mmCIF file of C-alpha atoms in Angstrom:
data_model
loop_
_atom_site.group_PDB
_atom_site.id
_atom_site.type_symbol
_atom_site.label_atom_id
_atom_site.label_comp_id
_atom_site.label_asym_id
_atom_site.label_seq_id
_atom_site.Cartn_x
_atom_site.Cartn_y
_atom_site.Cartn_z
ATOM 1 C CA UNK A 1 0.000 0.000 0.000
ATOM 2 C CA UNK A 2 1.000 3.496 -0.748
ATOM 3 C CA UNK A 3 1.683 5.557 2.856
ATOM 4 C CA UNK A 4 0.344 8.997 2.655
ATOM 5 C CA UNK A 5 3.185 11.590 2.320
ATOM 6 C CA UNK A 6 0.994 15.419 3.867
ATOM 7 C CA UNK A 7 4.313 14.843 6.065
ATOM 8 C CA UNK A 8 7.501 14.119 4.817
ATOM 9 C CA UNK A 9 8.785 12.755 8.043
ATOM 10 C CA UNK A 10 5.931 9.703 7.728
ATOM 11 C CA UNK A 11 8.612 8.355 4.448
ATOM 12 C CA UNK A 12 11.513 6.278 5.440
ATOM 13 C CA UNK A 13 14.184 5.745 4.305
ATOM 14 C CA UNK A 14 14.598 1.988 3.912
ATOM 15 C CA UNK A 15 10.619 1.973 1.774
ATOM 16 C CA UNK A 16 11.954 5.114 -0.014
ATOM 17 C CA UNK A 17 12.331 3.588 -3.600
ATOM 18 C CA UNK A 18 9.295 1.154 -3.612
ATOM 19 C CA UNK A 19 7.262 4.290 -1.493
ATOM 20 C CA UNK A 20 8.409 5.971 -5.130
ATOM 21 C CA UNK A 21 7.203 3.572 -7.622
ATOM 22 C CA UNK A 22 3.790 3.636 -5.883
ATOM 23 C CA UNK A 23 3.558 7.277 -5.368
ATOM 24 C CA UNK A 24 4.160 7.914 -9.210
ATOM 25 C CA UNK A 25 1.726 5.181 -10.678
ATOM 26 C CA UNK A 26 -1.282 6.611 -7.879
ATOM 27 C CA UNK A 27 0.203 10.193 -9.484
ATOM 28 C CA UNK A 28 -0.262 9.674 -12.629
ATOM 29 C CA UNK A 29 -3.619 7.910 -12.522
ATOM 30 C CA UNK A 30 -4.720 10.722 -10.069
ATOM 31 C CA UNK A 31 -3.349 13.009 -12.668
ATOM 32 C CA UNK A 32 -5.218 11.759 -15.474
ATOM 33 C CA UNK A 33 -8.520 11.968 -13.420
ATOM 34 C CA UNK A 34 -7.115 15.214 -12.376
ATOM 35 C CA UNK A 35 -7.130 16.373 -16.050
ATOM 36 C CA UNK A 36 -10.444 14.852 -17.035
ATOM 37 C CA UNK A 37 -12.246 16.376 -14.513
ATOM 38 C CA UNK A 38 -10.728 19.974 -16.047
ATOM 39 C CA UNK A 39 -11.156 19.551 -18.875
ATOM 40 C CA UNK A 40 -15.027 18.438 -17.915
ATOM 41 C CA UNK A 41 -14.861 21.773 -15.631
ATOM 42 C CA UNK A 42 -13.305 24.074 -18.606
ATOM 43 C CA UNK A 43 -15.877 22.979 -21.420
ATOM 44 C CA UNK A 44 -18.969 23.789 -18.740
ATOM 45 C CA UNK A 45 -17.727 27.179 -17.511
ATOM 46 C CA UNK A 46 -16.849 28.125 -21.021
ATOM 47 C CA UNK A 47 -20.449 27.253 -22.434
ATOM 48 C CA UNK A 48 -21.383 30.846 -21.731
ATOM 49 C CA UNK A 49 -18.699 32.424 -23.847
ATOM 50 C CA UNK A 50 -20.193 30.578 -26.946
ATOM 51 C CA UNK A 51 -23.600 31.052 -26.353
ATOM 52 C CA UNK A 52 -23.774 34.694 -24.665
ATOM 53 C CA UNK A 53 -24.795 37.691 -26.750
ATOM 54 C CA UNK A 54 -26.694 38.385 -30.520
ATOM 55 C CA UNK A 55 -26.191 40.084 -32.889
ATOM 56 C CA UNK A 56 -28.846 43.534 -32.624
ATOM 57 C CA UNK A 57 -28.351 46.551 -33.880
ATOM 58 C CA UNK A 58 -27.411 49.401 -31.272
ATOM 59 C CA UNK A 59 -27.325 52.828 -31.819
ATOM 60 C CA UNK A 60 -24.711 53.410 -29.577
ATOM 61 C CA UNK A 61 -22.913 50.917 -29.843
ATOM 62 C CA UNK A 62 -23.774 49.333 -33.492
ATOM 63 C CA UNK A 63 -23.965 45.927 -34.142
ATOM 64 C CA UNK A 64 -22.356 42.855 -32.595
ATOM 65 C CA UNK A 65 -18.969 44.009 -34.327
ATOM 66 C CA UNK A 66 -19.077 47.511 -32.999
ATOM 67 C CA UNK A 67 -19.963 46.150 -28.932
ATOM 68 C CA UNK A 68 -17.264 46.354 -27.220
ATOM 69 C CA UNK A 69 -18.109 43.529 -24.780
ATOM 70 C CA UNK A 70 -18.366 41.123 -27.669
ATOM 71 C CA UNK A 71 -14.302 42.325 -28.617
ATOM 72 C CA UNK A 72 -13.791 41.558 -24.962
ATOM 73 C CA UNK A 73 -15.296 38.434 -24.015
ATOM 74 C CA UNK A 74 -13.346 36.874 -27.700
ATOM 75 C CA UNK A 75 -10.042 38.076 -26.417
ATOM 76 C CA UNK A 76 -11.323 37.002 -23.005
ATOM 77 C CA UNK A 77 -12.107 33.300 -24.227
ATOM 78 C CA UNK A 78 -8.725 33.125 -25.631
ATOM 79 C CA UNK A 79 -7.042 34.117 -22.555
ATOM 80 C CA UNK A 80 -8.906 31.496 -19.995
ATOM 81 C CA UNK A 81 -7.976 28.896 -22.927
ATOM 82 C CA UNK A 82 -4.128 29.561 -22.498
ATOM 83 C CA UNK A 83 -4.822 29.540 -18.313
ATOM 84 C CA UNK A 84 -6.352 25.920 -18.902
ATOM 85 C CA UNK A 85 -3.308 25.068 -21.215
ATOM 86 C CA UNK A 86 -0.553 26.493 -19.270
ATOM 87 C CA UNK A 87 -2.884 25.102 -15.936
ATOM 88 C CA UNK A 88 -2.484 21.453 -17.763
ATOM 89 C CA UNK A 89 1.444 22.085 -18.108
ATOM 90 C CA UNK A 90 2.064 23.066 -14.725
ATOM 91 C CA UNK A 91 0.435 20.138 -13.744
ATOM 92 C CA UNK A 92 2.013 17.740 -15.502
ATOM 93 C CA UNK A 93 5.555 19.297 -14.412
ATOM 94 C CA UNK A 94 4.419 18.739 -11.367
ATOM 95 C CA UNK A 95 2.771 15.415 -10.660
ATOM 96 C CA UNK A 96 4.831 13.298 -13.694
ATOM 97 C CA UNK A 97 8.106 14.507 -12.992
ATOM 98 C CA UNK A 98 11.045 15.413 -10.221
ATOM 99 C CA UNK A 99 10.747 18.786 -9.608
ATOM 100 C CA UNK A 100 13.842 19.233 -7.757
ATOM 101 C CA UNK A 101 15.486 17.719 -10.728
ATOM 102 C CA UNK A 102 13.466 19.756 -13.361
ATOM 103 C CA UNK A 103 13.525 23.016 -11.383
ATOM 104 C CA UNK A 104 13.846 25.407 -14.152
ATOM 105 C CA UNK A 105 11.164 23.466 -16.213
ATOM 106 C CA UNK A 106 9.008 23.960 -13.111
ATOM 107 C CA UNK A 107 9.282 27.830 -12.586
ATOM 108 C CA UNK A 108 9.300 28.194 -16.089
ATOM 109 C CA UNK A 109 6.155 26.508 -16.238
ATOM 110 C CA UNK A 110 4.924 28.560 -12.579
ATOM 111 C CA UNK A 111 5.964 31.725 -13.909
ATOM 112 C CA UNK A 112 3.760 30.985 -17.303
ATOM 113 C CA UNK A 113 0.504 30.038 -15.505
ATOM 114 C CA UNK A 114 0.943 33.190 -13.575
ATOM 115 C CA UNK A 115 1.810 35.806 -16.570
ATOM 116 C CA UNK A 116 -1.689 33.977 -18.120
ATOM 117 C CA UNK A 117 -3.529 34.334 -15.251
ATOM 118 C CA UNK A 118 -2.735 37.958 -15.207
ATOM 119 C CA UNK A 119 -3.564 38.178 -18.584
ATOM 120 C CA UNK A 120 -6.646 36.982 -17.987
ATOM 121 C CA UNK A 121 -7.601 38.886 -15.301
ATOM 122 C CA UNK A 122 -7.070 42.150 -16.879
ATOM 123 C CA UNK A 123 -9.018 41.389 -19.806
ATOM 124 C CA UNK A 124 -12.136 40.415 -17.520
ATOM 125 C CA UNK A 125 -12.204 43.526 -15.804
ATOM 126 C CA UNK A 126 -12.608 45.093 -19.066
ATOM 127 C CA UNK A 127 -15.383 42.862 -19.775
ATOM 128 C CA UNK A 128 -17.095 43.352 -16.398
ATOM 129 C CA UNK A 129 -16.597 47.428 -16.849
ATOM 130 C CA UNK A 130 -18.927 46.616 -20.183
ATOM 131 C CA UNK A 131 -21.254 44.351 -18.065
ATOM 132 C CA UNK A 132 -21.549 47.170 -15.361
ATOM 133 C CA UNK A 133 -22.285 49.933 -17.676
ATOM 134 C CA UNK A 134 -25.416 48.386 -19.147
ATOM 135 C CA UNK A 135 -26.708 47.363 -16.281
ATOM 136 C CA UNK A 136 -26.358 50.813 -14.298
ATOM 137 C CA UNK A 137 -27.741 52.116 -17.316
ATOM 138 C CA UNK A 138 -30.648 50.418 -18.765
ATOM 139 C CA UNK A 139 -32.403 52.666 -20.801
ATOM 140 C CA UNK A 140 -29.445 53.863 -22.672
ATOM 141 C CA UNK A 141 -28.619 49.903 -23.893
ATOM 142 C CA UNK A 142 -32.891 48.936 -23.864
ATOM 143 C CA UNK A 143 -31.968 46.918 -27.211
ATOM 144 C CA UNK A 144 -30.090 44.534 -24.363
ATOM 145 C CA UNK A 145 -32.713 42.173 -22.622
ATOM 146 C CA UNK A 146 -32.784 41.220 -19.567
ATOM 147 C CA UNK A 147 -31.664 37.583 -20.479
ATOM 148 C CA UNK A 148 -28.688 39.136 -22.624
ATOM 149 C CA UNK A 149 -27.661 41.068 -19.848
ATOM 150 C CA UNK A 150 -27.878 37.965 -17.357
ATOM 151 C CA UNK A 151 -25.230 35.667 -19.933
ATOM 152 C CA UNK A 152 -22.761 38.435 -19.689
ATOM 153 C CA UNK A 153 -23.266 38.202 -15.922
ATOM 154 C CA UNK A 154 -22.658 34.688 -15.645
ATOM 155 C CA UNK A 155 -19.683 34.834 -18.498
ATOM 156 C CA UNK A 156 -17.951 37.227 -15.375
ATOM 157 C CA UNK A 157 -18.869 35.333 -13.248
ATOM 158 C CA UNK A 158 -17.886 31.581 -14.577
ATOM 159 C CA UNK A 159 -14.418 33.391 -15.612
ATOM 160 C CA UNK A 160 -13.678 34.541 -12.422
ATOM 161 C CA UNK A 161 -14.168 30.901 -11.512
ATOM 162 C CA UNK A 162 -12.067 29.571 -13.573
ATOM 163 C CA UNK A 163 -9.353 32.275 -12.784
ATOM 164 C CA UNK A 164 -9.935 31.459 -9.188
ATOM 165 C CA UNK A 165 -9.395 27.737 -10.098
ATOM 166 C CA UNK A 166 -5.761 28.193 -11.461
ATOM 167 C CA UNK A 167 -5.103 29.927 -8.460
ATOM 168 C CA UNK A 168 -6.049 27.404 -6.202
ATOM 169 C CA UNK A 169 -4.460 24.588 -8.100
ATOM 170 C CA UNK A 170 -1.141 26.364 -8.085
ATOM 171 C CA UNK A 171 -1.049 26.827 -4.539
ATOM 172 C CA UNK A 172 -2.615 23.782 -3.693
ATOM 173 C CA UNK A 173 -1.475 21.781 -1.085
ATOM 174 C CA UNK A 174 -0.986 18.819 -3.272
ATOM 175 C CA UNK A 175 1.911 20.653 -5.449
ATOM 176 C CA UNK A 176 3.434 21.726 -2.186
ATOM 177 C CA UNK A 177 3.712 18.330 -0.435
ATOM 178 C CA UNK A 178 4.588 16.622 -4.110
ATOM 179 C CA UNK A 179 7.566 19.593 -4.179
ATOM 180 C CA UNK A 180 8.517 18.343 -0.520
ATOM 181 C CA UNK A 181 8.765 14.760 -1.336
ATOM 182 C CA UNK A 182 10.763 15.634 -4.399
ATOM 183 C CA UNK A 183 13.392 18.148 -2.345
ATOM 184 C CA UNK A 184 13.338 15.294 0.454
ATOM 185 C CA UNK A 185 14.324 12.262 -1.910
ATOM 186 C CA UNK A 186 16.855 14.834 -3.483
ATOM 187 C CA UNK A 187 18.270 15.408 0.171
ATOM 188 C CA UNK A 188 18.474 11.366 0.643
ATOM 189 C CA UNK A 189 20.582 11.023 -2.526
ATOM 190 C CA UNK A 190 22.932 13.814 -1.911
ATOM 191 C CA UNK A 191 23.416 11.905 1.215
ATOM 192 C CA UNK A 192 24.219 8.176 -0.076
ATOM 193 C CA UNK A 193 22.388 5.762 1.348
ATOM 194 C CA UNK A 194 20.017 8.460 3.777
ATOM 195 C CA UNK A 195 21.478 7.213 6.854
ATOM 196 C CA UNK A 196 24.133 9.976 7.753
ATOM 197 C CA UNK A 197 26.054 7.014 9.270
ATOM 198 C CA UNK A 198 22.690 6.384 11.547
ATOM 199 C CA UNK A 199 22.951 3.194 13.575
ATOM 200 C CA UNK A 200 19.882 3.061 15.563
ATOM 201 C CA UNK A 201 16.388 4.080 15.792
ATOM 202 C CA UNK A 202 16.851 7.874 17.384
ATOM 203 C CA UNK A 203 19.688 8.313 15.202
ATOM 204 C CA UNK A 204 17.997 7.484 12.227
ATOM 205 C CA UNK A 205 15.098 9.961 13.478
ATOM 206 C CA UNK A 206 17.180 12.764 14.192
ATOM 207 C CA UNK A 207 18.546 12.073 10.425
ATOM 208 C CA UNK A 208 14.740 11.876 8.881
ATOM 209 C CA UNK A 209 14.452 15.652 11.073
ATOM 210 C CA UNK A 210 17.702 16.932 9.110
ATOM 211 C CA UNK A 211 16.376 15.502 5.889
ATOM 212 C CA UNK A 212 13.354 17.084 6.332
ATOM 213 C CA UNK A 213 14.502 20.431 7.500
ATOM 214 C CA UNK A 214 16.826 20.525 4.282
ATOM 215 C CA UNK A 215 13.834 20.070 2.142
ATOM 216 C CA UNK A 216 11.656 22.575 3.598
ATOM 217 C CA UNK A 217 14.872 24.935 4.004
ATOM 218 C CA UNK A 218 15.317 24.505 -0.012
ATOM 219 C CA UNK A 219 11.567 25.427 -1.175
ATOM 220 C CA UNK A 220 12.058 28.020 1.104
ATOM 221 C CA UNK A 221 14.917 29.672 -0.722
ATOM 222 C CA UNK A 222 13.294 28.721 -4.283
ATOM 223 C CA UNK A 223 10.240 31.042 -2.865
ATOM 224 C CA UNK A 224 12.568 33.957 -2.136
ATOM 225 C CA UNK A 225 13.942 33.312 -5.365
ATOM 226 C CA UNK A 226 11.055 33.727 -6.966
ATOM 227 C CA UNK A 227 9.569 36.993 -5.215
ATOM 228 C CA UNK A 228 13.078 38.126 -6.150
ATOM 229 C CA UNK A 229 12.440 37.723 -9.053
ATOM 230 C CA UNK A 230 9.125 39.050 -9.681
ATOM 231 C CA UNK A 231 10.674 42.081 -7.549
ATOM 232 C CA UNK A 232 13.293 42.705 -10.183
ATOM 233 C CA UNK A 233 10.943 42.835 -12.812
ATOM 234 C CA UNK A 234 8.728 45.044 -11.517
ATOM 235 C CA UNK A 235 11.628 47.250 -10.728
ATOM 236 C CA UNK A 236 12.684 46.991 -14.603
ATOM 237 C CA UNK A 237 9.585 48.247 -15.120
ATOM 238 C CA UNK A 238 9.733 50.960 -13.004
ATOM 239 C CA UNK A 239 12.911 51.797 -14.493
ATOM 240 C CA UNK A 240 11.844 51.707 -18.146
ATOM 241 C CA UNK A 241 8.655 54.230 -17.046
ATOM 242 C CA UNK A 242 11.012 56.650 -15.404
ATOM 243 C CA UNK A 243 13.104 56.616 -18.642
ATOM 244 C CA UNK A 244 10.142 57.118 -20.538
ATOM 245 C CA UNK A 245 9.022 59.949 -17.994
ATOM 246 C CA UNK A 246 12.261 61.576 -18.355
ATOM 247 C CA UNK A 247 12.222 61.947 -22.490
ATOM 248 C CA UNK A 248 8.663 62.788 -22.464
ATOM 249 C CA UNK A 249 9.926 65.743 -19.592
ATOM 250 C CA UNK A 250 12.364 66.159 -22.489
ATOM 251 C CA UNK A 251 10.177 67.005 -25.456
ATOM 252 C CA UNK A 252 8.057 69.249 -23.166
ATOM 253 C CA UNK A 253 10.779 71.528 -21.854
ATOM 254 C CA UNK A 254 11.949 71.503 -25.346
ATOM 255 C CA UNK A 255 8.203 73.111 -26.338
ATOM 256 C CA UNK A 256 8.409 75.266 -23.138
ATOM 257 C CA UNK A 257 11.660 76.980 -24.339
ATOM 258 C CA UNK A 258 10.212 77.333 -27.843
ATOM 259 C CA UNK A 259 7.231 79.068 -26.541
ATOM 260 C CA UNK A 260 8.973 81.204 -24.548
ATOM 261 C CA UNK A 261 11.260 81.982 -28.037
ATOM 262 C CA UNK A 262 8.373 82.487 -29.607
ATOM 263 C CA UNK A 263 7.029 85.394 -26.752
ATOM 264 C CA UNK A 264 10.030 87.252 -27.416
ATOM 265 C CA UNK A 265 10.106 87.528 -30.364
ATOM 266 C CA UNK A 266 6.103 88.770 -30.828
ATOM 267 C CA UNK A 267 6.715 91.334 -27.244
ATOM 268 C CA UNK A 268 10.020 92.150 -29.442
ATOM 269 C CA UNK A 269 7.606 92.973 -32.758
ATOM 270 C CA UNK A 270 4.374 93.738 -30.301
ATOM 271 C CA UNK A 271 6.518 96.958 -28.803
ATOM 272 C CA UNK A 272 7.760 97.727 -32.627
ATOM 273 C CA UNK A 273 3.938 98.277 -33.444
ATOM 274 C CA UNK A 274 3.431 100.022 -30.423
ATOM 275 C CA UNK A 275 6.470 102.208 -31.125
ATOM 276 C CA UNK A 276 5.340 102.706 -34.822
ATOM 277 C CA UNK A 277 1.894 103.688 -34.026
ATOM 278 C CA UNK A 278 2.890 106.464 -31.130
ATOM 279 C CA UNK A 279 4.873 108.275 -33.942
ATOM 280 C CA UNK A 280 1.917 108.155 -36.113
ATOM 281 C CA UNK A 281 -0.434 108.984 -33.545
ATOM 282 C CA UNK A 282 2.814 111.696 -32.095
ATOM 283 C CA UNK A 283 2.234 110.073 -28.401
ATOM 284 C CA UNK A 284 3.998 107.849 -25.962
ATOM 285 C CA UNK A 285 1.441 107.493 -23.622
ATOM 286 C CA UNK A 286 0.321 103.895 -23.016
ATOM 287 C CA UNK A 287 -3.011 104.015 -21.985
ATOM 288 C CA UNK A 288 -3.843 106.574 -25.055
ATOM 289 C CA UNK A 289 -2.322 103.793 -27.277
ATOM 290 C CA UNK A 290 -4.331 101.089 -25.477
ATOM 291 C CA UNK A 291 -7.375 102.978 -26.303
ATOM 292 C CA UNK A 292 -6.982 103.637 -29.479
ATOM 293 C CA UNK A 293 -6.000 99.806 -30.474
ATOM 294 C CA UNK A 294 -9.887 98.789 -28.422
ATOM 295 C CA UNK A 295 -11.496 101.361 -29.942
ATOM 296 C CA UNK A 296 -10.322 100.352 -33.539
ATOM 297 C CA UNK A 297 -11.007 96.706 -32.858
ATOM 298 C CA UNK A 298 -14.176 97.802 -31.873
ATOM 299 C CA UNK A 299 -15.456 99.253 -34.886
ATOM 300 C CA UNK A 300 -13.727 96.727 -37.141
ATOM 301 C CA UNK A 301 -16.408 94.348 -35.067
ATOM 302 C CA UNK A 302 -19.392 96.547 -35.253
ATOM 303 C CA UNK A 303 -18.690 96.926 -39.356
ATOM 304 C CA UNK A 304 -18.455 92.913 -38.929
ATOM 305 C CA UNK A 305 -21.442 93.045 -37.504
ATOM 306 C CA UNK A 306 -23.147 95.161 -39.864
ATOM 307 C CA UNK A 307 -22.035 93.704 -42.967
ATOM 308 C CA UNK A 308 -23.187 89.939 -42.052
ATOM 309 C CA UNK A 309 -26.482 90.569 -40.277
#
């Protein structure tokens, strides 16, 4: 019989090989089910997606082409279909292979389900922002009924599911405890025959407590490794908006010091006018010219005025 692994310490080391062949055949038919039951789960939350929506005619909005939700839920649809593939993969990495052997293959794998998932996620809050607006606004999108209306509701809603799903599946405590028993067998090899030169029963449990602690030491570090680096590329981001910031700052200063070229040079010709019209008008005072220049404006406007209506 297979002994149940939820803790590592409950695997010894003299069944550790047999206690492997048995965990991978259960794994792999648990695996299949695993998948079949997905698959069953992806077809029935993505019935919406085929059936939701017609195709009316909206002045608003136009037809089914012109709606923006139906542009969203498509892209949408595609999106949950690469969560359930990259879901699969993950999966499969996990439960059919050694992950502390195959440890790039596994966070390649981690870090794909997640960039999907994210994906996904942002393009159903775009859908939901469509859903909300009819629905706060009825008699502005009256050519929806109320049964059109609900399928969008439900596509949210099922896609949030399924979101939630990959979630849960990739922090599930069955790919954690699968991830132990790999790092703990991996600990046992580096170590020869698992014993660390054990000769009797506390000795050999102290050396199943250093095993174990080695394991749960090593996912440890491959978790900081990974919110390292997820930090570093959000701080490449960061990095590549500043630059973008700064040359945008750039171009505007650039616009600012034209502009202010450019009000020289029309105060420069603005006080040549001025200058030109006092010795026509044989006066330097300011408020005289200033009058003068309204007053003229003033019946250019009127005779506007006049000649038009």
């Amino acid at each position: 019989m297979l002994k149940r692994y939820s803790t590592v310490s409950d695997i010894s080391e003299t069944d550790a090989s047999s206690s492997r062949r048995d965990f991978d055949s259960v794994s792999v038919a648990s695996n299949r089910r695993r998948y079949k039951g997905h698959k069953r789960l992806s077809s029935d939350l993505s019935e919406p997606l085929t059936t939701a929506g017609t195709s009316v005619v909206d002045e608003s909005l136009g037809s089914e082409a012109g709606d923006p939700y139906f542009v969203f839920r498509n892209d949408l649809q595609r999106k949950l279909e690469l969560v359930d593939e990259s879901l699969a993969e993950f999966l499969r990495i996990v439960h059919e292979t050694d992950t502390a052997v195959n440890i790039h293959e596994f966070k390649d794998a981690k870090k794909q389900l997640k960039r999907q998932i994210k994906n996904a996620e942002s393009t159903l809050k775009d859908v939901s922002i469509t859903v909300q607006a009819v629905e706060n606004d009825r008699n502005k999108f009256s050519h929806i009924d109320d049964s059109q209306l609900f399928d969008r509701k439900a596509l949210v809603d099922t896609s949030r599911g399924r979101i939630q799903h990959a979630k849960d599946e990739l922090n599930s405590e069955s790919v954690k405890n699968k991830q132990l028993y790999d790092e703990r067998n991996k600990a046992v090899r580096r170590s020869g025959d698992g014993l660390l030169g054990a000769t009797n029963d506390e000795e050999r449990q102290n050396t199943s407590f250093i095993m174990d602690n080695q394991a749960q030491t090593s996912l440890l570090m491959q978790e900081q490794d990974e919110t390292l680096d997820e930090l570093g590329e959000v701080v490449a981001r960061v990095g590549e908006m500043a630059g973008a910031i700064s040359e945008e700052i750039g171009h505007q200063n650039k616009m600012l010091d034209e502009l202010d070229e450019d009000m020289t040079n029309v105060e420069e010709e603005l006080g040549m006018v001025m200058g030109n019209l006092a010795k026509l008008l044989k006066t330097k005072n300011k408020g005289q010219l200033r009058t003068i220049v309204c007053l003229s404006l003033t019946v250019v406007v009127l005779f506007v005025l006049v000649l038009y209506f």
